Amino acid sequence: TDSTLVVVDPIPNVSFIADTLNGCAPLAVQFTSTSNGDPNSCIWSLSNGQTLTGCNPSYVFNQPGCFDVTLTTSINGCSASAISSQLICIENDPLTLFNANPSLINQDNATVQFFNLSSGAASYYWDFGDGNTTTSTGLVYNTYKNPGTYKVTLIVTSDLGCKDTAVYTPWYVYSLPKANFTNN
């Protein structure tokens, strides 16, 4: 009769956290392994094809989309993995677009209609270049009172704080010449 001692090591309990789960590109994310495995044995796989090493790596996501994250770690030669589907979501940037009618105005016709054609935004900020601003979302109007050139800016912001800006220059406001009549 013979006996031998067999030791069966448990597989690691794999778990992890990320400091940021969603936002705008570029988004820096710090991953942290909370596993009981070897602190020097962490391999991270992202669904965008990237592989990270180390148990506390950081990564900058530059493209929109939702990404799976997999952590593989080992202890005493036994390895295990954990996956979190669509853990990190990067939002598309909103698109700022507007046009105006008319684009050339004078003191007799100094009101401009601005058509907001933006998409993917939750809030809007208009700066008409003459001190007037508004946060209206659709069709907006501005009446220019003084001759000059005006730069019109529209800044749109998404729910997650992603921003886009469109600037149009110039908006011309000109004075009509006054007629001088003399009697001879």
Tab-separated table of C-alpha atoms in Angstrom:
chain	number	residue	atom	x	y	z
A	1	THR	CA	0.000	0.000	0.000
A	2	ASP	CA	1.194	3.431	-0.862
A	3	SER	CA	-0.298	6.871	-0.307
A	4	THR	CA	0.384	10.217	-1.824
A	5	LEU	CA	-0.729	13.716	-1.027
A	6	VAL	CA	-2.533	15.530	-3.840
A	7	VAL	CA	-3.040	19.277	-3.573
A	8	VAL	CA	-5.782	20.781	-5.699
A	9	ASP	CA	-5.468	24.514	-5.947
A	10	PRO	CA	-8.638	26.525	-6.401
A	11	ILE	CA	-9.084	28.572	-9.522
A	12	PRO	CA	-8.872	32.311	-8.945
A	13	ASN	CA	-11.985	34.289	-8.239
A	14	VAL	CA	-11.782	36.838	-11.080
A	15	SER	CA	-13.354	40.262	-10.686
A	16	PHE	CA	-12.534	43.816	-11.715
A	17	ILE	CA	-13.766	47.390	-11.760
A	18	ALA	CA	-13.346	50.380	-14.057
A	19	ASP	CA	-13.306	53.991	-12.861
A	20	THR	CA	-15.378	55.299	-15.792
A	21	LEU	CA	-18.021	53.338	-17.677
A	22	ASN	CA	-19.233	55.844	-20.262
A	23	GLY	CA	-18.360	59.180	-21.765
A	24	CYS	CA	-17.072	60.968	-24.831
A	25	ALA	CA	-14.081	60.079	-26.983
A	26	PRO	CA	-11.296	60.246	-26.107
A	27	LEU	CA	-12.158	58.549	-22.808
A	28	ALA	CA	-9.399	57.393	-20.435
A	29	VAL	CA	-10.407	54.396	-18.313
A	30	GLN	CA	-8.476	52.950	-15.371
A	31	PHE	CA	-9.086	49.206	-14.869
A	32	THR	CA	-8.412	47.552	-11.505
A	33	SER	CA	-8.323	43.824	-10.825
A	34	THR	CA	-10.065	42.896	-7.564
A	35	SER	CA	-9.244	39.213	-8.097
A	36	ASN	CA	-7.531	36.936	-5.621
A	37	GLY	CA	-5.064	35.786	-8.288
A	38	ASP	CA	-1.403	36.584	-8.728
A	39	PRO	CA	-1.104	40.393	-8.786
A	40	ASN	CA	1.490	40.025	-11.571
A	41	SER	CA	-0.668	37.814	-13.783
A	42	CYS	CA	-3.413	39.890	-15.391
A	43	ILE	CA	-4.246	39.908	-19.102
A	44	TRP	CA	-7.046	42.172	-20.292
A	45	SER	CA	-8.796	41.717	-23.639
A	46	LEU	CA	-10.982	44.463	-25.079
A	47	SER	CA	-13.531	43.756	-27.804
A	48	ASN	CA	-11.849	46.362	-30.025
A	49	GLY	CA	-8.893	43.964	-30.366
A	50	GLN	CA	-6.607	45.563	-27.782
A	51	THR	CA	-4.745	43.552	-25.147
A	52	LEU	CA	-3.520	45.109	-21.914
A	53	THR	CA	-1.174	43.683	-19.317
A	54	GLY	CA	-0.801	44.385	-15.622
A	55	CYS	CA	-3.465	44.316	-12.963
A	56	ASN	CA	-4.175	48.079	-13.003
A	57	PRO	CA	-3.818	49.255	-16.612
A	58	SER	CA	-5.344	52.315	-18.188
A	59	TYR	CA	-6.568	52.670	-21.736
A	60	VAL	CA	-7.876	55.545	-23.870
A	61	PHE	CA	-10.910	54.724	-26.022
A	62	ASN	CA	-10.934	56.904	-29.149
A	63	GLN	CA	-13.848	55.412	-31.073
A	64	PRO	CA	-17.555	55.400	-30.220
A	65	GLY	CA	-19.280	52.150	-29.319
A	66	CYS	CA	-19.752	49.750	-26.415
A	67	PHE	CA	-16.884	47.427	-25.577
A	68	ASP	CA	-16.612	44.080	-23.769
A	69	VAL	CA	-13.793	43.683	-21.243
A	70	THR	CA	-12.297	40.319	-20.283
A	71	LEU	CA	-9.789	39.754	-17.476
A	72	THR	CA	-7.764	36.560	-17.227
A	73	THR	CA	-5.639	35.924	-14.154
A	74	SER	CA	-3.976	32.924	-12.528
A	75	ILE	CA	-2.816	31.605	-9.197
A	76	ASN	CA	-0.524	28.620	-8.683
A	77	GLY	CA	-0.817	27.707	-12.358
A	78	CYS	CA	-4.611	27.725	-12.397
A	79	SER	CA	-6.241	30.430	-14.510
A	80	ALA	CA	-9.746	31.786	-14.932
A	81	SER	CA	-11.448	34.603	-16.805
A	82	ALA	CA	-14.328	36.990	-16.258
A	83	ILE	CA	-16.059	38.985	-18.973
A	84	SER	CA	-18.240	42.038	-18.671
A	85	SER	CA	-20.238	42.648	-21.848
A	86	GLN	CA	-20.519	46.192	-23.109
A	87	LEU	CA	-18.891	47.524	-19.946
A	88	ILE	CA	-17.425	50.663	-21.510
A	89	CYS	CA	-19.638	52.783	-23.786
A	90	ILE	CA	-18.295	55.737	-25.748
A	91	GLU	CA	-20.910	58.106	-27.114
A	92	ASN	CA	-20.852	59.517	-30.633
A	93	ASP	CA	-20.150	63.216	-30.645
A	94	PRO	CA	-23.137	65.364	-31.521
A	95	LEU	CA	-23.112	67.101	-34.882
A	96	THR	CA	-23.553	70.867	-35.005
A	97	LEU	CA	-25.123	72.265	-38.133
A	98	PHE	CA	-27.165	75.372	-38.827
A	99	ASN	CA	-28.034	77.769	-41.604
A	100	ALA	CA	-29.538	81.220	-41.733
A	101	ASN	CA	-31.819	83.350	-43.809
A	102	PRO	CA	-30.888	85.938	-44.945
A	103	SER	CA	-27.098	85.963	-44.707
A	104	LEU	CA	-26.734	89.582	-45.791
A	105	ILE	CA	-28.865	92.095	-43.945
A	106	ASN	CA	-29.330	95.851	-43.698
A	107	GLN	CA	-30.955	98.298	-41.309
A	108	ASP	CA	-34.334	97.868	-43.008
A	109	ASN	CA	-34.150	94.076	-42.775
A	110	ALA	CA	-31.956	93.253	-39.766
A	111	THR	CA	-33.668	90.100	-38.480
A	112	VAL	CA	-32.068	86.739	-39.251
A	113	GLN	CA	-33.722	83.328	-38.868
A	114	PHE	CA	-31.317	80.599	-37.736
A	115	PHE	CA	-32.310	77.003	-38.525
A	116	ASN	CA	-30.823	74.469	-36.105
A	117	LEU	CA	-30.056	71.266	-38.059
A	118	SER	CA	-27.891	69.671	-35.349
A	119	SER	CA	-28.229	66.035	-34.269
A	120	GLY	CA	-27.330	64.012	-31.182
A	121	ALA	CA	-27.528	66.958	-28.797
A	122	ALA	CA	-29.461	67.537	-25.591
A	123	SER	CA	-28.679	71.231	-25.102
A	124	TYR	CA	-27.849	74.171	-27.327
A	125	TYR	CA	-26.079	77.479	-26.828
A	126	TRP	CA	-26.276	80.208	-29.458
A	127	ASP	CA	-23.994	83.254	-29.447
A	128	PHE	CA	-25.022	85.737	-32.121
A	129	GLY	CA	-21.846	87.816	-31.856
A	130	ASP	CA	-23.662	90.981	-30.787
A	131	GLY	CA	-24.053	90.192	-27.072
A	132	ASN	CA	-27.295	88.251	-27.561
A	133	THR	CA	-27.420	84.542	-26.668
A	134	THR	CA	-30.100	81.872	-26.316
A	135	THR	CA	-30.457	78.197	-25.452
A	136	SER	CA	-33.416	77.589	-27.779
A	137	THR	CA	-33.426	74.296	-29.655
A	138	GLY	CA	-35.209	74.944	-32.937
A	139	LEU	CA	-35.740	77.973	-35.123
A	140	VAL	CA	-34.308	81.112	-33.503
A	141	TYR	CA	-34.259	84.769	-34.506
A	142	ASN	CA	-31.857	87.590	-33.847
A	143	THR	CA	-32.207	91.236	-34.825
A	144	TYR	CA	-28.954	93.132	-35.372
A	145	LYS	CA	-29.066	96.786	-34.425
A	146	ASN	CA	-25.650	98.105	-35.468
A	147	PRO	CA	-23.643	97.903	-38.679
A	148	GLY	CA	-20.730	95.478	-38.518
A	149	THR	CA	-19.558	91.924	-39.032
A	150	TYR	CA	-20.880	89.302	-36.625
A	151	LYS	CA	-19.574	85.810	-35.876
A	152	VAL	CA	-22.417	83.408	-35.011
A	153	THR	CA	-21.558	80.356	-32.871
A	154	LEU	CA	-23.681	77.328	-31.980
A	155	ILE	CA	-22.383	74.926	-29.312
A	156	VAL	CA	-24.292	71.657	-28.831
A	157	THR	CA	-23.855	69.258	-25.911
A	158	SER	CA	-24.981	65.633	-25.603
A	159	ASP	CA	-26.431	63.981	-22.499
A	160	LEU	CA	-22.936	62.769	-21.519
A	161	GLY	CA	-21.318	66.165	-22.050
A	162	CYS	CA	-19.858	65.590	-25.527
A	163	LYS	CA	-19.650	68.887	-27.396
A	164	ASP	CA	-19.448	70.140	-30.952
A	165	THR	CA	-19.243	73.708	-32.202
A	166	ALA	CA	-20.079	75.418	-35.476
A	167	VAL	CA	-19.053	78.996	-36.239
A	168	TYR	CA	-20.197	81.029	-39.191
A	169	THR	CA	-18.541	84.284	-40.171
A	170	PRO	CA	-19.428	86.798	-41.355
A	171	TRP	CA	-22.906	88.086	-40.857
A	172	TYR	CA	-22.796	91.451	-42.500
A	173	VAL	CA	-24.933	94.306	-41.346
A	174	TYR	CA	-24.597	97.386	-43.408
A	175	SER	CA	-26.097	100.822	-43.413
A	176	LEU	CA	-28.014	102.075	-46.382
A	177	PRO	CA	-26.630	105.368	-47.664
A	178	LYS	CA	-28.763	108.393	-46.952
A	179	ALA	CA	-29.632	110.515	-49.949
A	180	ASN	CA	-28.566	114.156	-49.912
A	181	PHE	CA	-30.706	116.509	-51.939
A	182	THR	CA	-29.800	120.111	-52.572
A	183	ASN	CA	-31.849	122.780	-54.271
A	184	ASN	CA	-30.047	124.990	-56.743
